[in-house]
PDB file of C-alpha atoms (C1' of nucleotides) in Angstrom:
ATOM      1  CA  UNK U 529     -20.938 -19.272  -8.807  1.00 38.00           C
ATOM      2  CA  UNK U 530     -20.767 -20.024 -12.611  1.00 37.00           C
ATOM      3  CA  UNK U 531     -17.492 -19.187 -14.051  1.00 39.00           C
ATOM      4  CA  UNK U 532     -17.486 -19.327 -17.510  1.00 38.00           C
ATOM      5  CA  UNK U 533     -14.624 -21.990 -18.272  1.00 41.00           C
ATOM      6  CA  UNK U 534     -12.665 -21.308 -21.625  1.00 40.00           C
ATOM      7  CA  UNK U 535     -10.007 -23.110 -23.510  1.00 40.00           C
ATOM      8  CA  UNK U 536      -7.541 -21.922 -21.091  1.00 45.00           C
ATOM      9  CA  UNK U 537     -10.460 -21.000 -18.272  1.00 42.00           C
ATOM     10  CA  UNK U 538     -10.102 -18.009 -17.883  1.00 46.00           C
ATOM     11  CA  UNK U 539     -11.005 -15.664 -20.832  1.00 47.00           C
ATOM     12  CA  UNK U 540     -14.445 -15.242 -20.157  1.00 49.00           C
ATOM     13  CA  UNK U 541     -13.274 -12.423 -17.880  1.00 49.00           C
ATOM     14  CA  UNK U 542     -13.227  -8.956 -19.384  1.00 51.00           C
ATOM     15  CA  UNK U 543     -11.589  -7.856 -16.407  1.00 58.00           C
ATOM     16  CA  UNK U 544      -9.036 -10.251 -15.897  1.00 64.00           C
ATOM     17  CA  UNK U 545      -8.758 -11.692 -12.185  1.00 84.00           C
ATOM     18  CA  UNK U 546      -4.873 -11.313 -10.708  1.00 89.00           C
ATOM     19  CA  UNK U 547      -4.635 -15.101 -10.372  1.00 88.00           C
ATOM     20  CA  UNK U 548      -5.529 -15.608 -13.809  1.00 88.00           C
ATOM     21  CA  UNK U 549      -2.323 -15.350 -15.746  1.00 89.00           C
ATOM     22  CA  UNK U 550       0.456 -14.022 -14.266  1.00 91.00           C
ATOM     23  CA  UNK U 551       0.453 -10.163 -14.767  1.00 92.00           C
ATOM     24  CA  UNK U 552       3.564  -8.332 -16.096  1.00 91.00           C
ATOM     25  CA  UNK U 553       5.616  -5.139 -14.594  1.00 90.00           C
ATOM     26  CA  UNK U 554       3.891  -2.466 -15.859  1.00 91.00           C
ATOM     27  CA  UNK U 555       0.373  -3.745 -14.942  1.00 93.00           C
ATOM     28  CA  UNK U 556       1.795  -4.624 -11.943  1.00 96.00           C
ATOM     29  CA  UNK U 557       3.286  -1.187 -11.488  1.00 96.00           C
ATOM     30  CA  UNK U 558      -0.449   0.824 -11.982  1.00 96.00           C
ATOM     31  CA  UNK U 559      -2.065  -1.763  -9.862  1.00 97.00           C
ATOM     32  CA  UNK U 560       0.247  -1.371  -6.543  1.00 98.00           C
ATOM     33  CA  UNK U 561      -0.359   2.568  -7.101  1.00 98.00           C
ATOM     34  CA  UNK U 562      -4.116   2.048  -6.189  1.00 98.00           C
ATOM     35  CA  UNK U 563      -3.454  -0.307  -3.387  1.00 98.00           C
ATOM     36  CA  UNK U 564      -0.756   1.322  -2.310  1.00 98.00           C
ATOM     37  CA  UNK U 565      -2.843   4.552  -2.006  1.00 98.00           C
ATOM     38  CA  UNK U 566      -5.474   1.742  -0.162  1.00 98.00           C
ATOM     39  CA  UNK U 567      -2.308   0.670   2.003  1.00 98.00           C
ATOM     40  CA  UNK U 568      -2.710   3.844   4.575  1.00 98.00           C
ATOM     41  CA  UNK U 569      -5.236   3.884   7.966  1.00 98.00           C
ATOM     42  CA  UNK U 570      -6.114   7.385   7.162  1.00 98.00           C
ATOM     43  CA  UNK U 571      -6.806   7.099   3.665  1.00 98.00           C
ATOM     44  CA  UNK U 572      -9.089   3.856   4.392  1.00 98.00           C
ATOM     45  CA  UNK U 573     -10.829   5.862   6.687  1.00 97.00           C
ATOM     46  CA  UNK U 574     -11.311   8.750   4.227  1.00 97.00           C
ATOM     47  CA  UNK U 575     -12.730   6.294   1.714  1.00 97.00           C
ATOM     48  CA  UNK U 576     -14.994   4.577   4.264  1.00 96.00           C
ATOM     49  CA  UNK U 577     -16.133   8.046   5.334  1.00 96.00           C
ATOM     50  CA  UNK U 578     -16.952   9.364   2.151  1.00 96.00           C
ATOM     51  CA  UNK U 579     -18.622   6.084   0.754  1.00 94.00           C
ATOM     52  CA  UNK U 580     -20.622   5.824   3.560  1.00 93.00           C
ATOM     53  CA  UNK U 581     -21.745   9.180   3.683  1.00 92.00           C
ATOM     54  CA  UNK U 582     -25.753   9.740   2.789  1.00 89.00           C
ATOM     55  CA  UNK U 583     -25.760  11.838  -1.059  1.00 89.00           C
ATOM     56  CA  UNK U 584     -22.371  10.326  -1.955  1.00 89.00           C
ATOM     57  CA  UNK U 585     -20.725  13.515  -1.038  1.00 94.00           C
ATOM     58  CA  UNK U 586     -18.519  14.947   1.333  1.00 96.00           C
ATOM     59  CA  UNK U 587     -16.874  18.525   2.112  1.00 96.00           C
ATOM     60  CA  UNK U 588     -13.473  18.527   2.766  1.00 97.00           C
ATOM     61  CA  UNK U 589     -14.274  20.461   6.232  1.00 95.00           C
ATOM     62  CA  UNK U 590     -15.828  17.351   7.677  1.00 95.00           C
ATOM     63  CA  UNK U 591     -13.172  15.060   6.642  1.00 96.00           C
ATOM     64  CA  UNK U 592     -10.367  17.324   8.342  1.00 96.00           C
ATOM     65  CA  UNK U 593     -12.793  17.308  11.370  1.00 95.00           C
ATOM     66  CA  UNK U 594     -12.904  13.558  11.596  1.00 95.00           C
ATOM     67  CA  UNK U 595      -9.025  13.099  12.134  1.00 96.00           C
ATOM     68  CA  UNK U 596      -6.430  14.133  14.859  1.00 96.00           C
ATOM     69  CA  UNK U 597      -4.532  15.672  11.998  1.00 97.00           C
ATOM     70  CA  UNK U 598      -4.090  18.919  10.298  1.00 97.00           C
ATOM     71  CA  UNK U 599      -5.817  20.124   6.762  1.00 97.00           C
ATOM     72  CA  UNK U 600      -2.794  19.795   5.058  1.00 98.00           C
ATOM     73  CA  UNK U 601      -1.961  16.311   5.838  1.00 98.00           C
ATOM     74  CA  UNK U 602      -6.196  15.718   5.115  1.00 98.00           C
ATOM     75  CA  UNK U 603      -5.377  17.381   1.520  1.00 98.00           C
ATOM     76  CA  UNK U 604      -2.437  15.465   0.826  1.00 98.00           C
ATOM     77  CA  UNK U 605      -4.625  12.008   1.244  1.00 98.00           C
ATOM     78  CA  UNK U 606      -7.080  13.030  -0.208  1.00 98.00           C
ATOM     79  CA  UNK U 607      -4.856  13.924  -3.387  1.00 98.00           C
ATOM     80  CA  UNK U 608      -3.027  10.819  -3.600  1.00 98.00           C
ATOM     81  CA  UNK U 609      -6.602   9.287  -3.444  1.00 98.00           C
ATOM     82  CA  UNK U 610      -7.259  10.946  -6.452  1.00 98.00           C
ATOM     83  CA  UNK U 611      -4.667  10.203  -8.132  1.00 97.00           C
ATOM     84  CA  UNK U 612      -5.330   6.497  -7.899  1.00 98.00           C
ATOM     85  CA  UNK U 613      -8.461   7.080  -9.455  1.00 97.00           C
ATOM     86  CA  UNK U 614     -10.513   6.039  -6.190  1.00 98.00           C
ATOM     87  CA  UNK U 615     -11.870   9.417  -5.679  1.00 98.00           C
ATOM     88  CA  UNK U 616     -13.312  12.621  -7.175  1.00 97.00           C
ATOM     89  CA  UNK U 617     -13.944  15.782  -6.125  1.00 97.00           C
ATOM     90  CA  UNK U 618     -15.852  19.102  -6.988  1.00 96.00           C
ATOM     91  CA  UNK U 619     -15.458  22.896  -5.938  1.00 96.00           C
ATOM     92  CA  UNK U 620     -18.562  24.212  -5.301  1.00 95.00           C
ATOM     93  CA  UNK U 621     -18.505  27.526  -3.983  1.00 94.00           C
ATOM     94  CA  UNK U 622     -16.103  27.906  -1.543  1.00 94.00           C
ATOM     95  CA  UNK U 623     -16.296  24.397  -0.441  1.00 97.00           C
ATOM     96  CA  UNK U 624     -14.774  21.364  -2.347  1.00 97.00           C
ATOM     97  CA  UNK U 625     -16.744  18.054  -1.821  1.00 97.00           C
ATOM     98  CA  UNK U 626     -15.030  14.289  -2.842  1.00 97.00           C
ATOM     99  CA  UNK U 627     -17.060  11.395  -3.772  1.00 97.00           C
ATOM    100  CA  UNK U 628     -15.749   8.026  -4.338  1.00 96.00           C
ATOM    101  CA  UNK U 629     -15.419   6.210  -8.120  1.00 96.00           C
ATOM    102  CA  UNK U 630     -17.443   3.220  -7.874  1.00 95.00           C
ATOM    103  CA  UNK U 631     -16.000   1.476 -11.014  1.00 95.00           C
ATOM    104  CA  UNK U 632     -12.700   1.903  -9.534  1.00 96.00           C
ATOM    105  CA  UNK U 633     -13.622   0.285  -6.230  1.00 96.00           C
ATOM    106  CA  UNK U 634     -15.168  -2.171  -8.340  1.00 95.00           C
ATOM    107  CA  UNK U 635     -12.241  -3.389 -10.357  1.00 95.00           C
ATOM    108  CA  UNK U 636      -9.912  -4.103  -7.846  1.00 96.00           C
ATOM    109  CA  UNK U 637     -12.687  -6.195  -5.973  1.00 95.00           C
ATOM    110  CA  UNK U 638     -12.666  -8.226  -8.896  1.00 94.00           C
ATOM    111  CA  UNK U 639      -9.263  -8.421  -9.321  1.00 94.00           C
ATOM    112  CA  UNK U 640      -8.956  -9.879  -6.369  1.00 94.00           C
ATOM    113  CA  UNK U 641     -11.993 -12.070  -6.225  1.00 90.00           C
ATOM    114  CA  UNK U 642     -10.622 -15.583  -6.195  1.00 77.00           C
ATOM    115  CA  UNK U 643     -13.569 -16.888  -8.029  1.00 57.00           C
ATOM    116  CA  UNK U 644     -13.725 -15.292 -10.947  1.00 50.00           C
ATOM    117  CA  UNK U 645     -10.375 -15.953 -11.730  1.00 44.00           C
TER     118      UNK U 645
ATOM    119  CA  UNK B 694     -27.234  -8.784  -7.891  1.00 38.00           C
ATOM    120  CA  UNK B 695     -29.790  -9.385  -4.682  1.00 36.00           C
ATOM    121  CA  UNK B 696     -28.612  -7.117  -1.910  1.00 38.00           C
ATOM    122  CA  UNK B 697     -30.385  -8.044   1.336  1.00 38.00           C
ATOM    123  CA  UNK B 698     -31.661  -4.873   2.738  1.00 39.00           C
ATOM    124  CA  UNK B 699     -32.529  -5.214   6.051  1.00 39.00           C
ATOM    125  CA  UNK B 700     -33.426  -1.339   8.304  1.00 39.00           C
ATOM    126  CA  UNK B 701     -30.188   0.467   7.733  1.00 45.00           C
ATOM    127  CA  UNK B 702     -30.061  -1.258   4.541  1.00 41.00           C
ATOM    128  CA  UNK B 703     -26.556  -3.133   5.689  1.00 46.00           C
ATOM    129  CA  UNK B 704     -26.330  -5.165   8.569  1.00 46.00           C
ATOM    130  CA  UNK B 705     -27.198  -7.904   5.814  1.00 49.00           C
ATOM    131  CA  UNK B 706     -23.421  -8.614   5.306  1.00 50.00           C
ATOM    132  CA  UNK B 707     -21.584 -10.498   7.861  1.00 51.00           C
ATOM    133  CA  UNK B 708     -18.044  -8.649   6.068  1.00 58.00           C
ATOM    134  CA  UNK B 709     -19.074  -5.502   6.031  1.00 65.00           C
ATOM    135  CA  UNK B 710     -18.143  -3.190   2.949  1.00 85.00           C
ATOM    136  CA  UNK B 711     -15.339  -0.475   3.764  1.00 89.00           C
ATOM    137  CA  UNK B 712     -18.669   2.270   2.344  1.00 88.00           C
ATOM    138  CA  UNK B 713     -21.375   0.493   4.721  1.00 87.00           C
ATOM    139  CA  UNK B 714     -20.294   2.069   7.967  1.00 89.00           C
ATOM    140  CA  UNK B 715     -17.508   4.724   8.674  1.00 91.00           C
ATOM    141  CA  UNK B 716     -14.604   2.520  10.175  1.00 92.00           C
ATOM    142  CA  UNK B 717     -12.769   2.691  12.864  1.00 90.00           C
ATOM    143  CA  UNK B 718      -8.939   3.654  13.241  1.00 90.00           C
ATOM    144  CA  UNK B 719      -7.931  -0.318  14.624  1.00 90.00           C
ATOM    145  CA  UNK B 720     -10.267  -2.092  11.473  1.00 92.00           C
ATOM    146  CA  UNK B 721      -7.923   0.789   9.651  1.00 95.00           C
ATOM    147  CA  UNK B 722      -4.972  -0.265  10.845  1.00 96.00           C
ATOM    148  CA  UNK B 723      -5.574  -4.048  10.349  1.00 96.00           C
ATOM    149  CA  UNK B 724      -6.903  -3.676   6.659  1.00 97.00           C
ATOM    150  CA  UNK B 725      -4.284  -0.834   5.935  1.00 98.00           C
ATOM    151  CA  UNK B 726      -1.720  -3.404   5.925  1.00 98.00           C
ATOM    152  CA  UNK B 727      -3.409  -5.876   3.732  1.00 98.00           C
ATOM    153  CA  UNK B 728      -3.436  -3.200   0.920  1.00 98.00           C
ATOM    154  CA  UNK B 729      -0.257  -2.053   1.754  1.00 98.00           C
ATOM    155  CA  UNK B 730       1.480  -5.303   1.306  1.00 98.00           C
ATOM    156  CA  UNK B 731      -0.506  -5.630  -2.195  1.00 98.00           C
ATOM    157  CA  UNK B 732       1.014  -1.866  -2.743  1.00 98.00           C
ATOM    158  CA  UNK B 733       3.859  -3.159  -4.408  1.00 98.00           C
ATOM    159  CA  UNK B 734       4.826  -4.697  -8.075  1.00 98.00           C
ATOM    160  CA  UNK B 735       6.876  -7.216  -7.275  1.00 98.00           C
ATOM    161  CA  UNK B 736       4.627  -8.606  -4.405  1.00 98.00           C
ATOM    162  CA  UNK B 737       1.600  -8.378  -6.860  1.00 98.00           C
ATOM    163  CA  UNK B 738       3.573 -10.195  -9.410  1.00 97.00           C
ATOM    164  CA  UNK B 739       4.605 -12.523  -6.916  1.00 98.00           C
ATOM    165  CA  UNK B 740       0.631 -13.001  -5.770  1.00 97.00           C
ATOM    166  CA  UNK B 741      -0.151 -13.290  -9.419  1.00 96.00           C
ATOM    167  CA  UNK B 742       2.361 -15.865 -10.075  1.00 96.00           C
ATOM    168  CA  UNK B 743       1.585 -18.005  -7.008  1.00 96.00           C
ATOM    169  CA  UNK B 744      -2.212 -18.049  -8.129  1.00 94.00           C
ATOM    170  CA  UNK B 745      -1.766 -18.536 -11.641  1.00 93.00           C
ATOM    171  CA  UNK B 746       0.198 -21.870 -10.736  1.00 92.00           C
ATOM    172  CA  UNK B 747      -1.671 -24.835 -11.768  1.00 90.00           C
ATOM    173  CA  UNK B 748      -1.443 -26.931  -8.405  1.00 89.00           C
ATOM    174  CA  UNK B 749      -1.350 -23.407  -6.615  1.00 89.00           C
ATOM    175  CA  UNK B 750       2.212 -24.266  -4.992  1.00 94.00           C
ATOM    176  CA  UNK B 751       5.071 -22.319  -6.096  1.00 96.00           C
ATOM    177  CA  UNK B 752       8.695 -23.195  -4.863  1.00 97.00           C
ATOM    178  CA  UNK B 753      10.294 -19.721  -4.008  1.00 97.00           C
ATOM    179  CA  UNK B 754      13.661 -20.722  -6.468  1.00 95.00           C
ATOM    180  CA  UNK B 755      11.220 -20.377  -9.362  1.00 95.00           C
ATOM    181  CA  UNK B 756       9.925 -17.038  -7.508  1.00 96.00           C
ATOM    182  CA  UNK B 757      13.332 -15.891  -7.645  1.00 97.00           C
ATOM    183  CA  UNK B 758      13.792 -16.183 -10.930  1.00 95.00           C
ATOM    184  CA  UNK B 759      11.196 -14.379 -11.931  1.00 95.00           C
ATOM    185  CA  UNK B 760      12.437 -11.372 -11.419  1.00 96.00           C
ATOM    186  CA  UNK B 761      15.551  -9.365 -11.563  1.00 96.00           C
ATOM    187  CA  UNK B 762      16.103  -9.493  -7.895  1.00 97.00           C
ATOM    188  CA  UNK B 763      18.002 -10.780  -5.685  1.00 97.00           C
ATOM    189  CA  UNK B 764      16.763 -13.805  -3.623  1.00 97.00           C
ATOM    190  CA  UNK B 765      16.898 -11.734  -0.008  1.00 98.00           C
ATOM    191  CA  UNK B 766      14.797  -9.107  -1.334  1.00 98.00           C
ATOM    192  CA  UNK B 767      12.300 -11.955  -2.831  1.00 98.00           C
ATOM    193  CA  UNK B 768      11.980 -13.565   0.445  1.00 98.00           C
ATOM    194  CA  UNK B 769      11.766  -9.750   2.237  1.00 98.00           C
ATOM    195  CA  UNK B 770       8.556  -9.607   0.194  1.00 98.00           C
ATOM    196  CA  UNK B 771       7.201 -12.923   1.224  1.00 98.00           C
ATOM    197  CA  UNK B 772       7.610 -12.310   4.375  1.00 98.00           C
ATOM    198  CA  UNK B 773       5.437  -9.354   3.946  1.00 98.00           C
ATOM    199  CA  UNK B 774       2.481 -11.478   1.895  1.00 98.00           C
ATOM    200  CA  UNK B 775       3.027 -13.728   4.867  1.00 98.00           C
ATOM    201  CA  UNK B 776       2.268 -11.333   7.887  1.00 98.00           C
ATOM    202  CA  UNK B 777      -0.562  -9.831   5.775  1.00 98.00           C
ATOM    203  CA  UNK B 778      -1.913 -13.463   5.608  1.00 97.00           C
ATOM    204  CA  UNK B 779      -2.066 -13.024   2.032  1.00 98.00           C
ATOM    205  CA  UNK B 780      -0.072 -16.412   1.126  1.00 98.00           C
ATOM    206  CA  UNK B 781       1.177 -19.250   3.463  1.00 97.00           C
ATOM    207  CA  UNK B 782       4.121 -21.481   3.438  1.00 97.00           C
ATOM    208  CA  UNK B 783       5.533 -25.139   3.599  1.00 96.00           C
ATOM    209  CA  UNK B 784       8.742 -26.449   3.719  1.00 96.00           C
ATOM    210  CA  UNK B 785       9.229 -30.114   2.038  1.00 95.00           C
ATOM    211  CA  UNK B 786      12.557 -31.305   2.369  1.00 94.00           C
ATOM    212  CA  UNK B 787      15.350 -28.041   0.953  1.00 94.00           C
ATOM    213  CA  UNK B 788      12.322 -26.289  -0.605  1.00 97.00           C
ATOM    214  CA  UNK B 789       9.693 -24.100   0.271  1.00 97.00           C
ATOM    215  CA  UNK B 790       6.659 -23.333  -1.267  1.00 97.00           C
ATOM    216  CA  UNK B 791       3.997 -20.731  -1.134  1.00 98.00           C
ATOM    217  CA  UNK B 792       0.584 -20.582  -2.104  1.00 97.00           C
ATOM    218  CA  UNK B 793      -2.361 -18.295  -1.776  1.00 96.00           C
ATOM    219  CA  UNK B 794      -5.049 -17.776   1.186  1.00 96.00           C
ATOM    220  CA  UNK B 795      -8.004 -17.591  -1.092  1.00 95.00           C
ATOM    221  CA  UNK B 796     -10.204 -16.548   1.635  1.00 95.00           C
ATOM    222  CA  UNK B 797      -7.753 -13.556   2.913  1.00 96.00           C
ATOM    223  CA  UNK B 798      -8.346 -12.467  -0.695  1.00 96.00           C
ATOM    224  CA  UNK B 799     -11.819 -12.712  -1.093  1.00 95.00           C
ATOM    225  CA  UNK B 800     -12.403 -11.005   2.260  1.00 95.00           C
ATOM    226  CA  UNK B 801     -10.653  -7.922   0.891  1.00 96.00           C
ATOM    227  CA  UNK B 802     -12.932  -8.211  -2.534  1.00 95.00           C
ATOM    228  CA  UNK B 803     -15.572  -8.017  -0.619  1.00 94.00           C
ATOM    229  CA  UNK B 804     -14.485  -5.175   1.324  1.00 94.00           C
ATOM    230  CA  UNK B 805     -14.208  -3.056  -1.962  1.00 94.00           C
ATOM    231  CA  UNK B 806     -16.786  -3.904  -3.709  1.00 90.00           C
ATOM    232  CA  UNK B 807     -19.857  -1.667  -3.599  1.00 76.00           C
ATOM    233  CA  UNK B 808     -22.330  -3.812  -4.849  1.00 56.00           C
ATOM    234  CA  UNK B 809     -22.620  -5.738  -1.253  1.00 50.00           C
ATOM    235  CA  UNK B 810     -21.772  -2.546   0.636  1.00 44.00           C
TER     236      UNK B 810
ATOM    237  C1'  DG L 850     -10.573  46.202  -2.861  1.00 87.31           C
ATOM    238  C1'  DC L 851     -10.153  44.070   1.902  1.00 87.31           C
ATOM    239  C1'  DT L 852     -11.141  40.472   4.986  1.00 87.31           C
ATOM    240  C1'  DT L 853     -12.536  36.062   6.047  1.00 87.31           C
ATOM    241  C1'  DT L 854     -13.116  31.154   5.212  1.00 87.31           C
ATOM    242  C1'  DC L 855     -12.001  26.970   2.861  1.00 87.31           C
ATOM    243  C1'  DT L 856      -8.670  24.249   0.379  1.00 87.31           C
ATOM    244  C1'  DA L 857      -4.180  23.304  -1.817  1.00 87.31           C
ATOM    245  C1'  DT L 858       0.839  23.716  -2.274  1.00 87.31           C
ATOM    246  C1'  DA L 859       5.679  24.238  -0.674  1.00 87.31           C
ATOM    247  C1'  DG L 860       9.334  23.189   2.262  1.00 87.31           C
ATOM    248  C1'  DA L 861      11.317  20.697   6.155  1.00 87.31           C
ATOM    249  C1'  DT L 862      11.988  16.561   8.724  1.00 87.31           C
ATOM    250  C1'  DA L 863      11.611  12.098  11.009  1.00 87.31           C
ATOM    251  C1'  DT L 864      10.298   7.650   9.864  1.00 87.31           C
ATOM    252  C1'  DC L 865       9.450   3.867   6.849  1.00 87.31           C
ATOM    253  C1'  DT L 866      10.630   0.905   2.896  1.00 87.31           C
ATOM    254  C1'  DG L 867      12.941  -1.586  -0.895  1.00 87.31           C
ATOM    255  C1'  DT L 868      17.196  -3.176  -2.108  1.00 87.31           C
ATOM    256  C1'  DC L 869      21.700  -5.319  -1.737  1.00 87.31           C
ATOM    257  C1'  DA L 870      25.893  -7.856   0.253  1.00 87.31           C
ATOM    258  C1'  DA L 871      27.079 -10.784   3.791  1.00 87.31           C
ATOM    259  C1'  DT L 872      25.853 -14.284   6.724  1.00 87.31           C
ATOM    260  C1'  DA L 873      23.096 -17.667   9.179  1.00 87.31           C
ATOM    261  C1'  DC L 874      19.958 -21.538   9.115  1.00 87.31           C
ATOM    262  C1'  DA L 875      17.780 -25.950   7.282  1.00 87.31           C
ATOM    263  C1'  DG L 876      17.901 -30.082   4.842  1.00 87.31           C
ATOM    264  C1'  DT L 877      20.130 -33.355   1.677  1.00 87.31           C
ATOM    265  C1'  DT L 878      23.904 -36.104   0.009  1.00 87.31           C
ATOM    266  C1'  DC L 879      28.110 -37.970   0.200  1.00 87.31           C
TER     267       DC L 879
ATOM    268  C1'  DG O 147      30.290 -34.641   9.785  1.00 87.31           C
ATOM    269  C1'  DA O 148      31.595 -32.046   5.627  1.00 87.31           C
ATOM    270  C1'  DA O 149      30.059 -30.070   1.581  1.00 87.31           C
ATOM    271  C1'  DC O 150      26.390 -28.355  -0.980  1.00 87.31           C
ATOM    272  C1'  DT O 151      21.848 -26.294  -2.116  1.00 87.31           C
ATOM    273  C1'  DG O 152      17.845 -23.633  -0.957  1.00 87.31           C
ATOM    274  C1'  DT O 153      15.858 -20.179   2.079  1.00 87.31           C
ATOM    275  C1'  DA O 154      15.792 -16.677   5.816  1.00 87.31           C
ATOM    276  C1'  DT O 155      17.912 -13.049   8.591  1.00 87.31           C
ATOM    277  C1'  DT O 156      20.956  -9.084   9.491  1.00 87.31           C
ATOM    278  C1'  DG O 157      22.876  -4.677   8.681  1.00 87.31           C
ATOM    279  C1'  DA O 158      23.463  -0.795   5.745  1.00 87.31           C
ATOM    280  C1'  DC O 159      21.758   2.739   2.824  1.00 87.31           C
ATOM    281  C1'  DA O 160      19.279   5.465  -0.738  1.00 87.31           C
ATOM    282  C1'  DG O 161      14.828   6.854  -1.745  1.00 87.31           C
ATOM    283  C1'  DA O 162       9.942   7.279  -0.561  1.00 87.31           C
ATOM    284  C1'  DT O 163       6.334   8.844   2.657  1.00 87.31           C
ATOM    285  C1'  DA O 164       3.498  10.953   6.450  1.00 87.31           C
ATOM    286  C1'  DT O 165       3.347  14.745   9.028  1.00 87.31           C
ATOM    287  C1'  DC O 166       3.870  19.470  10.375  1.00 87.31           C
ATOM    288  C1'  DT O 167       4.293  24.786   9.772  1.00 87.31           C
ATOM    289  C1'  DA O 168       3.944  28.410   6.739  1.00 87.31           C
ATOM    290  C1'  DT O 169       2.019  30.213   2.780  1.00 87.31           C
ATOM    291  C1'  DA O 170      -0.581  30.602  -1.428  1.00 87.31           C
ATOM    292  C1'  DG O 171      -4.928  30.345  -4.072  1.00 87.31           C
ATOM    293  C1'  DA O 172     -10.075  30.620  -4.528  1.00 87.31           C
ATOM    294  C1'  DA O 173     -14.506  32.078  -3.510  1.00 87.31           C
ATOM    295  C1'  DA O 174     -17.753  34.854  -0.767  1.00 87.31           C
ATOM    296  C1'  DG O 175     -19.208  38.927   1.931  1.00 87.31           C
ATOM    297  C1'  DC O 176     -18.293  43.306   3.462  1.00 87.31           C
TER     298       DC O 176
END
DNA sequence: GCTTTCTATAGATATCTGTCAATACAGTTC
DNA sequence: GAACTGTATTGACAGATATCTATAGAAAGC
């Protein structure tokens, strides 16, 4: 652990940590929309499915299949996903397949990493 | 970046990443409402401005202030950082203060970042 | 084109959540 | 102990959300 320490120490950080400065309301406002879409069993579960799948990919079929819950309430999770940016998906043929967005994963790790803050 | 991969190229971790393994529906459950109480502005701001605090202690009448809330709503949301064992609290004397659980943080950066998944 | 399969959208509804006003509780000071 | 200050709890309510059923859209096979 070698945090780069700046006039202020905290600079160095491209991506800036949420403990590093206090962040204002409208960064504050995007950020809650991706945990927020975190903030739901299901949805974790979709993530965790598709992440840990081998290839990267996964059909919507077998993500219905995995819950006690209908398609629709599947596709409306899986949206919201989306629209946090945590998730991406492809039709291909009649099937649509969802992957997940590393980088996106990836920033709000470091957001929260104490550390690099 | 020196993953340890051991047979199923995981088990390496002892916090396993939410992509290592498909999780179950009580590890959803638990995490869920970690992310769910970061799924809000004003309880981000409210982390953010407890970590940014040189000393790391922030009395919640400067909390308060902060925003353009009222103070029952404030401590509503504190409440919730509290039972997500996001921040802790101490009274001295009238005051209390909060500050951060660095390692409840850190546990959920590590559970989104791919890197160590 | 018709049917079938897979996925998404629309509408309805019960529950959850964020907010406030009012009040209770805790500690200090007089 | 009475008054005051800081914080938490209660109760109420508008708005958001998770879920379902029903339906629409998209692609493939006949």
């Amino acid at each position: 652990m070698l945090p780069i320490v700046t006039a202020t120490g905290r600079e160095a950080c491209s991506q800036a940590a949420l403990i590093a400065d206090p962040i204002d309301d409208e960064t504050a406002a995007g950020l809650a929309q991706v945990f927020k879409a975190l903030g739901d069993p299901v949805r974790l579960r979709l993530v965790s499915l598709i992440g840990a799948r081998q290839g990267g990919e996964v059909c919507v079929c077998d993500l219905t299949s995995a819950f006690d819950l209908t398609q629709p309430t599947i596709s409306h999770h899986l949206k919201i996903l989306r629209a946090a940016g945590l998730i991406d998906s492809e039709r291909r043929g009649t099937w649509v397949y969802y992957r997940l967005v590393p980088a996106a994963l990836e920033r709000m790790a470091t957001l929260l990493s104490v550390a690099t803050g």
